[in-house]
Coordinates of C-alpha atoms in Angstrom, one line a residue:
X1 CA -5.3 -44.7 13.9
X2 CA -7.0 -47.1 16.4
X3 CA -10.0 -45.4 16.6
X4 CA -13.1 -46.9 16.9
X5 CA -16.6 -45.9 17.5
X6 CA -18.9 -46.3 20.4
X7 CA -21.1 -43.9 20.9
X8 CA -22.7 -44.9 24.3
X9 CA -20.1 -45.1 26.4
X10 CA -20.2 -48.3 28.5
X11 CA -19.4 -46.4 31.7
X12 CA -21.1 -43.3 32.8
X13 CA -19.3 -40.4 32.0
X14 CA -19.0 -38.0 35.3
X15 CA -20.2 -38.2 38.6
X16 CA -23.0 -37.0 41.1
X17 CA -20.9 -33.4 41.4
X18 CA -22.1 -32.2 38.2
X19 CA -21.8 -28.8 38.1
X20 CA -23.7 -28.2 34.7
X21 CA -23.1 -28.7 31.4
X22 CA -21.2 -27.0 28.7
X23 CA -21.5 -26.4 24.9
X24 CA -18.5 -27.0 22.7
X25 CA -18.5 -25.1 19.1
X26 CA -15.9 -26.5 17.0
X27 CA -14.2 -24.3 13.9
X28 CA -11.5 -25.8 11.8
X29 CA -8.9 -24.1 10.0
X30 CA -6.7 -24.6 6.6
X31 CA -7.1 -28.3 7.3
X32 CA -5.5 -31.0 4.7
X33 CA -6.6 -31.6 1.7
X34 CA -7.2 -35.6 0.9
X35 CA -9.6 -35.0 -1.9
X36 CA -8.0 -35.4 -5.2
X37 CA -10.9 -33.7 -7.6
X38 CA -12.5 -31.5 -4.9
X39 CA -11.9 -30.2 -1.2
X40 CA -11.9 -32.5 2.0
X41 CA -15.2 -33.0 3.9
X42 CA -13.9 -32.7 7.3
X43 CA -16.0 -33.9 10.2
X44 CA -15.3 -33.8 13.6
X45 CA -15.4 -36.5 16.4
X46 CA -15.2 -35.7 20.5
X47 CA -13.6 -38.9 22.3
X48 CA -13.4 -38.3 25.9
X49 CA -11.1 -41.0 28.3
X50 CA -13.0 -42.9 30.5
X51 CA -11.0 -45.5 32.5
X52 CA -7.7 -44.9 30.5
X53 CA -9.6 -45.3 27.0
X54 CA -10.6 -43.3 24.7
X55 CA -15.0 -43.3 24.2
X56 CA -16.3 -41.5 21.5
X57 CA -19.2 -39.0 22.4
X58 CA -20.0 -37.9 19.5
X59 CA -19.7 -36.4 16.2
X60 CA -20.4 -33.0 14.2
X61 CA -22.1 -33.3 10.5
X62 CA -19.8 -33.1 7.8
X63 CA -18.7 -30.0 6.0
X64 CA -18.5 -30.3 2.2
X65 CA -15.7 -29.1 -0.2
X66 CA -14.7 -26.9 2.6
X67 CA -11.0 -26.8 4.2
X68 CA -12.2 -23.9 6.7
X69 CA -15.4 -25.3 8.2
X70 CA -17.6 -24.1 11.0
X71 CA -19.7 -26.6 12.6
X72 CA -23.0 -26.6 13.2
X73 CA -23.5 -29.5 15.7
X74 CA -22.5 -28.5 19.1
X75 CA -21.0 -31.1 21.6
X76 CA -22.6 -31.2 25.0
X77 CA -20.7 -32.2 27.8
X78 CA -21.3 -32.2 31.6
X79 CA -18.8 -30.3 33.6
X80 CA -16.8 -31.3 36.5
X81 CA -14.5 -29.1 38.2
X82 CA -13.0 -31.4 40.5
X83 CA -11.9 -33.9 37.6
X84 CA -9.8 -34.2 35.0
X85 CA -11.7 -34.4 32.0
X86 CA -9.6 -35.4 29.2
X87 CA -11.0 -34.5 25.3
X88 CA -10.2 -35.5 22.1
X89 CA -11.3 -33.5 19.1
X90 CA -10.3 -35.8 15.7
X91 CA -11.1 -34.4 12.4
X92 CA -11.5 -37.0 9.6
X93 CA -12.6 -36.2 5.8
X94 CA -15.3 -38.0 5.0
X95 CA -14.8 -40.6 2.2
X96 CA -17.4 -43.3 2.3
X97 CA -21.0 -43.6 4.3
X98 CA -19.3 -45.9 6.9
X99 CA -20.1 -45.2 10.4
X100 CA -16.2 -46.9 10.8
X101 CA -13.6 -43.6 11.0
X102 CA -10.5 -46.1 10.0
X103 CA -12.5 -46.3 6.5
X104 CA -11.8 -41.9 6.7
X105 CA -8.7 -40.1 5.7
X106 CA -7.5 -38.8 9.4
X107 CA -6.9 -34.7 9.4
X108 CA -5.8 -34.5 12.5
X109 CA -6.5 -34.3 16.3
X110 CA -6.2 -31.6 19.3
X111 CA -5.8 -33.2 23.0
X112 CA -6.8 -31.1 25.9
X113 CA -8.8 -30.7 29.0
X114 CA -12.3 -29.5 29.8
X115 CA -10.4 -27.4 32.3
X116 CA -8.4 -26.2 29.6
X117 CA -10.9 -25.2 27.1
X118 CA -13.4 -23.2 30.1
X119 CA -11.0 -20.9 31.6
X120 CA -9.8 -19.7 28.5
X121 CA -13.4 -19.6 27.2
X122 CA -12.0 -19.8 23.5
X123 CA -9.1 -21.9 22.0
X124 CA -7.1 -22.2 19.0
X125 CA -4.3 -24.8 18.5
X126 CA -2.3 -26.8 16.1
X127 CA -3.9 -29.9 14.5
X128 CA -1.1 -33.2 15.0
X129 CA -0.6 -36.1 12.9
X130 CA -0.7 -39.1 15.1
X131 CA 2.9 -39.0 14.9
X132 CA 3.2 -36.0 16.6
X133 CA 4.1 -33.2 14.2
X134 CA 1.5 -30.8 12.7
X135 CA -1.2 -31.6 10.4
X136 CA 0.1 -29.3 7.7
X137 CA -1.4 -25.6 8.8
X138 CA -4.4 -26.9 10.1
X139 CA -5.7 -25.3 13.4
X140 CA -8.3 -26.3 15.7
X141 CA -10.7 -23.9 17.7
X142 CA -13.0 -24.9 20.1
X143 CA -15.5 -21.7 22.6
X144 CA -16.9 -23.1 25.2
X145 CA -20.5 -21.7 26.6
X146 CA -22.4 -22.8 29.6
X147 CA -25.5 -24.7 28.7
X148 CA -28.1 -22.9 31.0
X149 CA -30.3 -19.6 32.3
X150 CA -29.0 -18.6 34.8
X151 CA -31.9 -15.4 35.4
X152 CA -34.0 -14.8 37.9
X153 CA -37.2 -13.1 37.8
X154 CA -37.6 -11.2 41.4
X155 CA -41.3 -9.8 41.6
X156 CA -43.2 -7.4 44.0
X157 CA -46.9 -7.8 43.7
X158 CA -50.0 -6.2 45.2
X159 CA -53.7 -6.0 44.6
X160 CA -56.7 -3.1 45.0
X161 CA -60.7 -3.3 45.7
X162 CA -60.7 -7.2 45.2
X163 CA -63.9 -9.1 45.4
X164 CA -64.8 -9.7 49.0
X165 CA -65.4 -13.6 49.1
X166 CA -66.0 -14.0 53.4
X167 CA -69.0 -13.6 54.5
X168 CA -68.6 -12.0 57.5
X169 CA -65.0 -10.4 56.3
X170 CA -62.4 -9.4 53.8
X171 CA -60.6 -11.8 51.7
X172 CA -57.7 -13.5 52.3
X173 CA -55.8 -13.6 48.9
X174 CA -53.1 -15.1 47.0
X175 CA -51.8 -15.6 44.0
X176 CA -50.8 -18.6 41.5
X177 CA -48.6 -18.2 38.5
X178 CA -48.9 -20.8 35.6
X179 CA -47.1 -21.3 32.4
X180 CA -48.5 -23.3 29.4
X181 CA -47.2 -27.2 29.6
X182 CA -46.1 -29.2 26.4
X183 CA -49.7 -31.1 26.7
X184 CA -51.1 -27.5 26.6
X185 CA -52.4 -27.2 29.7
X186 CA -51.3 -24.7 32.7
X187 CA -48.9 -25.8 34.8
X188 CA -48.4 -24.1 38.3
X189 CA -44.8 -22.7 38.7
X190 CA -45.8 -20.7 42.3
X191 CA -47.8 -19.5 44.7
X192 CA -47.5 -16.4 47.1
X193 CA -47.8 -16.4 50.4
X194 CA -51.7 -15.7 51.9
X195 CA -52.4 -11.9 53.0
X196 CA -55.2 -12.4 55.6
X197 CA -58.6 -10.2 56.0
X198 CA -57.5 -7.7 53.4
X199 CA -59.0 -6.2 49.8
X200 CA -56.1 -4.7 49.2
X201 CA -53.1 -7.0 49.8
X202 CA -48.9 -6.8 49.5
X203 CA -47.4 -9.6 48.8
X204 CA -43.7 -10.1 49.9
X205 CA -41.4 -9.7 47.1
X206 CA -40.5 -13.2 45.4
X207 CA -37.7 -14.6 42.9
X208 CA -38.4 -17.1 40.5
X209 CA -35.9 -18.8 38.2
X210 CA -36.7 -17.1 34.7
X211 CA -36.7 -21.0 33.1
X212 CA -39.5 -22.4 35.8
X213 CA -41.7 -18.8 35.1
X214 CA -42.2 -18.8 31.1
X215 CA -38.9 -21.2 30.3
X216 CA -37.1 -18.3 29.5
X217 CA -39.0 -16.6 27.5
X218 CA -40.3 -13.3 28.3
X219 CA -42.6 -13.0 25.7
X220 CA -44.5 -16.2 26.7
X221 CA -47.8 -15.5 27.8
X222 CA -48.9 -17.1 31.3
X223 CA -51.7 -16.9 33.7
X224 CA -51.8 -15.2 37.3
X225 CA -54.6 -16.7 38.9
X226 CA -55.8 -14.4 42.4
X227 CA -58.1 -16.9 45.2
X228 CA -59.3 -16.0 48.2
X229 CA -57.9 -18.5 51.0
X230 CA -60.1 -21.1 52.8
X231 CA -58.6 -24.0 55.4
X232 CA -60.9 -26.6 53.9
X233 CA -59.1 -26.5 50.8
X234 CA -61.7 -25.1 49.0
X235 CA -60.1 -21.6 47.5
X236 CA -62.6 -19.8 46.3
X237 CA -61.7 -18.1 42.7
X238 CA -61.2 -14.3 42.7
X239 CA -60.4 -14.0 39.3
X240 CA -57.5 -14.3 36.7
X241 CA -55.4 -12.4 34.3
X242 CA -52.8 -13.1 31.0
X243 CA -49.5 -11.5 31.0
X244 CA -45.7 -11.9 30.0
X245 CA -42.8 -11.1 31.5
X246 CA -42.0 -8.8 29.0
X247 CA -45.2 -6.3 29.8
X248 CA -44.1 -7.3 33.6
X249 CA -41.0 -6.0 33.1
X250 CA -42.5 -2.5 31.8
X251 CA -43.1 -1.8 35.9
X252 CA -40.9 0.7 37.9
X253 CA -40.7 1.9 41.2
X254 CA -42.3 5.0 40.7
X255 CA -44.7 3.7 37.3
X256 CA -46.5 0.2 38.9
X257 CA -48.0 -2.2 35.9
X258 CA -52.1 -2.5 37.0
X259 CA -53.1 -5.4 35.5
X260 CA -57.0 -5.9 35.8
X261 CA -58.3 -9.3 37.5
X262 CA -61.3 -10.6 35.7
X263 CA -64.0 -13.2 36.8
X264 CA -65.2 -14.9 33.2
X265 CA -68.6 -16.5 35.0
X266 CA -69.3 -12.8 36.2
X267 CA -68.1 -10.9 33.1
X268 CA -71.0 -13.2 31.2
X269 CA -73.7 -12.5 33.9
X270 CA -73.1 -9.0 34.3
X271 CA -73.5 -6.2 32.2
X272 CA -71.8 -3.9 34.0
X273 CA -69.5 -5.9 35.5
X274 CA -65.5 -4.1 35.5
X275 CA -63.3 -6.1 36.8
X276 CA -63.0 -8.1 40.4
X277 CA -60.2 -5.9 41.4
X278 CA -56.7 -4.7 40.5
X279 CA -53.2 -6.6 40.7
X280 CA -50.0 -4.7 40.8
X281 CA -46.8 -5.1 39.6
X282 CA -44.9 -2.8 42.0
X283 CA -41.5 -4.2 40.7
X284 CA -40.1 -6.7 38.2
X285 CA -36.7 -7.2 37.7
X286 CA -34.7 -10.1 36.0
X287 CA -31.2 -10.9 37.6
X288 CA -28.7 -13.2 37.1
X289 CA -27.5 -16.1 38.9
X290 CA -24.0 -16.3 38.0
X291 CA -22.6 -20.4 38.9
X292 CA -19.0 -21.0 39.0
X293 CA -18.4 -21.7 35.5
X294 CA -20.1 -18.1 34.9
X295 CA -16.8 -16.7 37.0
X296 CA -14.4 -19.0 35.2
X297 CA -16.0 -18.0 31.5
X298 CA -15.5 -14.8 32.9
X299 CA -11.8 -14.9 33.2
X300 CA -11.7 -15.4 37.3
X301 CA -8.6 -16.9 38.2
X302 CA -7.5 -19.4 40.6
X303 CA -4.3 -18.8 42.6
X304 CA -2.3 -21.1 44.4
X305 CA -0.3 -21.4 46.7
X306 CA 1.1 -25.1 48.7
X307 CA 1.9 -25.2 52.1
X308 CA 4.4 -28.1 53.2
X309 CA 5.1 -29.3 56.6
X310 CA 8.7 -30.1 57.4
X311 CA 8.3 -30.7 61.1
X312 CA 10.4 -33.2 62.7
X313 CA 7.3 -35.7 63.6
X314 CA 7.4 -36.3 59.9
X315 CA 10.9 -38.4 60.5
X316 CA 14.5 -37.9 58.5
X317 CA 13.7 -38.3 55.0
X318 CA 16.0 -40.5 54.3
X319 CA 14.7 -42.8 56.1
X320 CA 11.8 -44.9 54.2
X321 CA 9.7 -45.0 57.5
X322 CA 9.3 -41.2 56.9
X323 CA 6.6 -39.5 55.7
X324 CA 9.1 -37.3 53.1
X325 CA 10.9 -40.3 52.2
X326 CA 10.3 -40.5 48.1
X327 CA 9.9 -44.2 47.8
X328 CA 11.2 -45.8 44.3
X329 CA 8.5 -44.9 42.5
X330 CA 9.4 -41.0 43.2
X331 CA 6.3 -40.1 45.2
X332 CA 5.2 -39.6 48.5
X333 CA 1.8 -39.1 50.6
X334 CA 2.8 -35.5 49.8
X335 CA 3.7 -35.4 46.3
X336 CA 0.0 -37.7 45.8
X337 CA -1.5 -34.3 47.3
X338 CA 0.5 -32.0 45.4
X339 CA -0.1 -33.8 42.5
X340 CA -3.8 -34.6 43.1
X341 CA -5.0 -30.9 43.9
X342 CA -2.4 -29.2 41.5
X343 CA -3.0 -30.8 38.4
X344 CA -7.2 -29.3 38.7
X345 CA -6.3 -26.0 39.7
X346 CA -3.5 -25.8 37.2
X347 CA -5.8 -25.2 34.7
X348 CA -7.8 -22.4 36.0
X349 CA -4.8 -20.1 36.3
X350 CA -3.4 -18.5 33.1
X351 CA 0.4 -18.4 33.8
X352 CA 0.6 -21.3 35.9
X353 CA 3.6 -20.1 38.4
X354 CA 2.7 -21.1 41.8
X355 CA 4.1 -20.2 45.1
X356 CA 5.0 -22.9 47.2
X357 CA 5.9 -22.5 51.1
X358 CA 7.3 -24.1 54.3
X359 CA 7.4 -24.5 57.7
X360 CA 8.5 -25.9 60.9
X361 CA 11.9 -26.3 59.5
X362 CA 15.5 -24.7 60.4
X363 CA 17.1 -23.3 57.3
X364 CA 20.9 -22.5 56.6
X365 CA 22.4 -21.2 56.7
X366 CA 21.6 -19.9 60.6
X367 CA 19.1 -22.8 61.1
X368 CA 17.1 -20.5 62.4
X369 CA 13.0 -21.9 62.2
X370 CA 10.7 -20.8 59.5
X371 CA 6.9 -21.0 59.6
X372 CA 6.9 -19.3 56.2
X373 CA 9.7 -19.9 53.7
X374 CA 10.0 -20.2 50.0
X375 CA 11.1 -24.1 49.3
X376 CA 12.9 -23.0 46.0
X377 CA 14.8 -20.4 48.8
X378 CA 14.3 -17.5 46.6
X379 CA 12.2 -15.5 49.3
X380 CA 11.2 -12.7 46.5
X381 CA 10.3 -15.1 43.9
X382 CA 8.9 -18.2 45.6
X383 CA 7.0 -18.9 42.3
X384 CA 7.5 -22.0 41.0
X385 CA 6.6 -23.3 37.1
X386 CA 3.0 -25.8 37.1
X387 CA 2.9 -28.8 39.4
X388 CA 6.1 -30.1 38.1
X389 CA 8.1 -27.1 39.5
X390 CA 6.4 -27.4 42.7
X391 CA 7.9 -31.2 42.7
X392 CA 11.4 -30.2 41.5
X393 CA 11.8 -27.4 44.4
X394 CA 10.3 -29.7 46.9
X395 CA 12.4 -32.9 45.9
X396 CA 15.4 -30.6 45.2
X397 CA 14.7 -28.5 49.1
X398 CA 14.9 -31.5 51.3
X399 CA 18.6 -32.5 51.6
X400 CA 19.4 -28.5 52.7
X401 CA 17.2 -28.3 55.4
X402 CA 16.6 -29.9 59.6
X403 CA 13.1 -30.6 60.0
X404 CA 12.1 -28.7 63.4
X405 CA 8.7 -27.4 65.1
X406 CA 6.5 -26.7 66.3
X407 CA 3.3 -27.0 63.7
X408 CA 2.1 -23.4 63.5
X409 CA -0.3 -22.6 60.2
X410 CA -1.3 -19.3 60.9
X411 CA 1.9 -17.5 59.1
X412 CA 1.2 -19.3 56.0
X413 CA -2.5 -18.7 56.5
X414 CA -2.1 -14.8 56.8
X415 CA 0.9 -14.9 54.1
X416 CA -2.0 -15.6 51.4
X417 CA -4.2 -13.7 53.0
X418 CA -2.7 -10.6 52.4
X419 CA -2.3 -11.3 49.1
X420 CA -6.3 -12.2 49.0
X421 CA -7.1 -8.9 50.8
X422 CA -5.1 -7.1 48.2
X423 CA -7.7 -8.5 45.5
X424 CA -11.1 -7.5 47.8
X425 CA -10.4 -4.4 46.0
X426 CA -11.6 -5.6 42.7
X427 CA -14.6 -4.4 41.1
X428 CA -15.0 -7.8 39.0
X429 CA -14.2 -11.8 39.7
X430 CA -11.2 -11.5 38.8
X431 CA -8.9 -13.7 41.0
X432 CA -9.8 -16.8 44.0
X433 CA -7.1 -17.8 46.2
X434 CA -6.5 -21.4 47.2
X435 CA -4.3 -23.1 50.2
X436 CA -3.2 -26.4 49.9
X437 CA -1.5 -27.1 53.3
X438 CA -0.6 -30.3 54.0
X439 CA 0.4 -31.7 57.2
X440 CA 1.6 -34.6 59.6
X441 CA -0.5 -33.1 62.8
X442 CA -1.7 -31.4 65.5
X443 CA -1.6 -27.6 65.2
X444 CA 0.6 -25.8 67.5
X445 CA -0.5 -22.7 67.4
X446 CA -4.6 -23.3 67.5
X447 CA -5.8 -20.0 68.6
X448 CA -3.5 -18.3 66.2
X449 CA -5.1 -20.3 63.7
X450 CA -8.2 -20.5 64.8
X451 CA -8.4 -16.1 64.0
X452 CA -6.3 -16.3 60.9
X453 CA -9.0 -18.4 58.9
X454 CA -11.7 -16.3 60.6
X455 CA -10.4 -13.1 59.3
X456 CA -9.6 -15.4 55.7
X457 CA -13.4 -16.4 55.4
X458 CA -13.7 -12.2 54.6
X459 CA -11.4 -12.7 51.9
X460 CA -11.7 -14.5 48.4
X461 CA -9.8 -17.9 49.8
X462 CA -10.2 -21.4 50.5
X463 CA -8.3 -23.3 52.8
X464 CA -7.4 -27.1 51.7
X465 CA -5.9 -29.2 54.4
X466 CA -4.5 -32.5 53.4
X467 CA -3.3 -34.8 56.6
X468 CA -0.7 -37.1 55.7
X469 CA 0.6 -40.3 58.3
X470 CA -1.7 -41.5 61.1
X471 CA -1.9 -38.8 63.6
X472 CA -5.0 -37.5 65.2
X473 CA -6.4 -35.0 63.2
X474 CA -9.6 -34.1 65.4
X475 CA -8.1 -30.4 65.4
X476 CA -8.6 -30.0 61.5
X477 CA -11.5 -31.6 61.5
X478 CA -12.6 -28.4 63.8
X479 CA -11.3 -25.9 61.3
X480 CA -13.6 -27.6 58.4
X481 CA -16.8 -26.2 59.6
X482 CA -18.7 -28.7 58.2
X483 CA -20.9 -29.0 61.0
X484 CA -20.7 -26.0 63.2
X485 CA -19.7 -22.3 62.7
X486 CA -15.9 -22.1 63.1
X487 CA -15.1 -19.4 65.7
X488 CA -12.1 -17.6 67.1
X489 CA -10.4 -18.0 70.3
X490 CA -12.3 -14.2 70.7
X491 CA -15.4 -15.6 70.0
X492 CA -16.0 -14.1 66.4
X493 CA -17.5 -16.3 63.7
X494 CA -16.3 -17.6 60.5
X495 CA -18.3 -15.7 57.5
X496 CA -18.7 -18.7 55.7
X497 CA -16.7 -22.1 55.8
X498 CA -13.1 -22.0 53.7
X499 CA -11.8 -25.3 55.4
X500 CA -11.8 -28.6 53.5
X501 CA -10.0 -31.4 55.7
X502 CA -9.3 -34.7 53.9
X503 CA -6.9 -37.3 55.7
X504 CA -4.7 -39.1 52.9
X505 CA -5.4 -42.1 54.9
X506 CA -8.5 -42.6 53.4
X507 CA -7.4 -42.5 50.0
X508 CA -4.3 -44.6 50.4
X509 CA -5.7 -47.6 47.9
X510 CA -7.8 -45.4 46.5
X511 CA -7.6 -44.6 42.0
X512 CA -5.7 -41.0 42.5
X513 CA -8.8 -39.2 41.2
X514 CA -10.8 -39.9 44.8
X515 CA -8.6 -37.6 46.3
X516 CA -9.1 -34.5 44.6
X517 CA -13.1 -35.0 44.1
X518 CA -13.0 -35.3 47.7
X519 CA -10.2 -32.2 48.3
X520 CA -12.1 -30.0 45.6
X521 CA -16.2 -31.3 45.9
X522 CA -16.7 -27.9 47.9
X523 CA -14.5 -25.2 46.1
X524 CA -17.0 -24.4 43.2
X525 CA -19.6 -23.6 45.8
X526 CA -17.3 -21.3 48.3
X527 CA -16.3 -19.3 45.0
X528 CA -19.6 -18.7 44.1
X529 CA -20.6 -17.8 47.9
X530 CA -17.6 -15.2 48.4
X531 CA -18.3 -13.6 45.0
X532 CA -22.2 -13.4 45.4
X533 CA -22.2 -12.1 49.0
X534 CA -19.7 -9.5 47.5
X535 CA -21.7 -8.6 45.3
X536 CA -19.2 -8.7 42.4
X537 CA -20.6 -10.0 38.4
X538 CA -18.0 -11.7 36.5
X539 CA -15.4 -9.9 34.5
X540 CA -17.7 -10.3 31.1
X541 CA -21.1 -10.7 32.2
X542 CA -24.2 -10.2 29.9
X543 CA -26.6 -7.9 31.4
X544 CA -30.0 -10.0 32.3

């Protein structure tokens, strides 16, 4: 086993897309035994390949005398939809004190991706031998959790009779929260807006993340802190109070928390003194914030579906000047896209069996044109089986057919739409469609177009557009609504932006990766958009 261990990796692991960080627990089962006298005491290490080696990140404790263990230490990784992430989980039983794992017996090792291990929240799989074949009975399983709080605390606040601080009129009050620091003094985490010339203020309601309010816990006291407003600078103090979120949370609509605001310099003067007026809690309510990995945890899946242009512009593919010719090396600009996007998104959908389409081409065996044919020619089963079958039908599709025209998108468009609109009637996030089209050029049918992704942006879809050759592309660029609201040739406006455009040309002598970190940086985000503004939870959500 070439193994060896360094546990800061020279080069960072990741990139600025980020989208947070998971928690890996690790369980082992009926795993060799190399002890002689006793049981093995496995351990397991997480390598991770960075630049085509394999880096160790680190390491669980080790489990004594125990073939069946459950380990404690979790590994933390940060997660990143749009690459690969390949993982290595290695179980060794411990023999010496060596930090070196070739002085351990080797138990076995499960490969996978990060991709892998998130949308099935929870796997179990054979241990192998580094020849190959299985480590005895020994299984490997590995639940994946995000690493964050996603809750947010949404507050409505008012206040009664408070002390009247202008001279010649009412108050003009607001309100500072504050949690205790680690140095152990308050540390302001917001302030409300400023209700002018008023004793008895209503403050717009407000949402705090639950972590910046009382770092997500509710029963953490912190302070609410009520001044009266001055344009110097110079607030003067009303008074304060100590709550938690917990008692905050003990408000309803129709049974308001009053929470009394107290002055301590005029509680010691004053005898008598009561209080220097009333806050409210109107309304508190904690809600969740689901991200994308929430949805994927969830069990959303993420369908898709290729698009391929076969328009004459893209030249006889036998021909090595075309952009279908499949050069020695068996690729093309389009199966670097294929192969790019697909081998993400082929981990986010459980039985892998993508659709792949085509159009612009005449087809036998009437050579009538298609904008919208299945390129394995089985029209009621255009599935085909993970990337590779989407490379086999393509490979195996061009000799049978006459590249044609024109360049129309909108029947593929609205052929996946339908299918999308079919899932709006979900209660859960249950399924995401994705369009991979790529293309040589211009659009023929723009207007058509222009209305299909319209009506799409409604739908739970994403449109990726990959432009192959050297044509101008300025008419995809205007689909990706990057900078302005895409609108229809009616005038109606996109309901949120579903186009990515990415020109191959950019990425010719690029590593492969670039590609689909480019193609996929904004998919996370338009899930997360489509399933928030619908209102729908994840399949298995937590309530807050």
């Amino acid at each position: 086993m070439a193994y060896t261990a360094s546990p800061t990796p020279a080069a960072p692991v990741g990139t600025q897309y980020c989208v947070c960080r998971v928690e890996l627990s690790v369980c082992g089962q009926n795993l060799l035994d190399r002890d002689v006298t006793s049981k093995s005491d496995p351990f397991c290490v997480l390598f991770m390949e960075v630049n085509g080696k394999w880096v160790e990140l680190d390491r669980t404790e080790t489990a004594v005398n125990n073939l069946n263990p459950a380990f404690s230490k979790k590994f933390i990784v940060d997660y990143h939809f749009e690459e690969v992430q390949k993982l290595k989980f290695a179980l060794f039983d411990q023999d010496k004190s060596s930090m070196q794992l070739y002085e351990h017996d080797f138990l076995g090792e499960f490969s996978c991706t990060l991709g892998m291990i998130v949308s099935s929240k929870k796997i179990t799989r054979t241990l192998l031998l580094g020849n190959g074949k299985p480590a005895g009975k020994g299984m490997i399983t590995i639940a994946a959790q995000e690493l964050s709080d996603n809750r947010v605390i949404t507050l409505s606040m008012a206040g009664r009779k408070l002390d009247k601080k202008d001279l010649f009129g009412k108050s003009d009050p607001f309100l500072e929260f504050y949690k205790p620091g680690d140095d152990g003094k308050w540390m302001l985490v917001h302030r409300t807006e400023v209700i002018k010339y008023t004793l008895d203020p209503v403050w717009k309601p407000f949402s705090v993340p639950l972590v910046s309010l009382c770092d997500g816990d509710i029963e953490k006291l912190i302070k609410v802190m009520c001044y009266d407003y001055d344009s110097d600078g110079g607030h003067d103090f009303i008074g304060e109070f100590q709550t938690s979120v917990a008692r905050m949370c003990e408000a309803q609509d129709a049974f308001p928390l009053e929470l009394e605001c107290i002055n301590p310099k005029k509680q010691k003067k004053k005898k008598n003194y009561k209080n220097s007026g009333i806050i409210i809690v109107k309304s508190c309510k904690i809600t969740r914030d689901f991200s994308f990995l929430d949805y994927i945890l969830g069990g959303c899946q993420l369908m898709f579906t290729v698009g391929i242009d076969f328009t004459a512009s893209n030249g006889n593919p036998r021909d090595p000047s075309s952009l279908h010719y499949i050069n020695p090396m068996g690729t093309n600009e389009y199966l670097s896209a294929i192969w790019a996007v697909g081998q993400i998104i082929q981990d986010y959908d459980s039985d892998k069996m993508f659709p792949a389409l085509g159009f612009g081409a005449q087809l036998p065996p009437d050579w009538k044109v298609s904008h919208e044919f299945a390129i394995n020619f089985n029209p009621t089963n255009p599935f085909c089986s993970g990337v590779e079958g989407i490379v086999q039908a393509y490979s195996a599709c061009l000799p049978h057919i006459r590249f044609y025209g024109p360049t129309n998108f909108s029947p593929i468009v609205n052929h996946v739409a339908r299918f999308a609109a079919q899932a709006t009637q979900q209660e859960f996030a249950t399924q995401y469609f994705i369009l991979l089209i790529i293309t040589d050029g211009v659009i023929s049918d723009m207007d058509e177009t222009r209305h299909a992704v319209v009506q799409a942006s409604k739908l739970p879809m994403s449109i990726i557009i990959v432009g192959v050759g050297n044509a101008d592309f300025a008419a995809m660029e205007f689909l990706d609504g990057d900078s302005r609201v895409l609108r229809s040739h009616t005038g109606e406006e996109a309901a949120r932006d579903i186009v990515q455009f990415v020109p191959f040309r950019d990425f010719r002598n690029a590593p492969k990766e670039t590609l689909a970190k480019a193609v996929l940086a904004e998919l996370p985000q338009q899930v997360v958009q489509y399933f928030k503004h619908q209102n729908l939870p994840p399949i298995n959500s937590e309530p807050a």
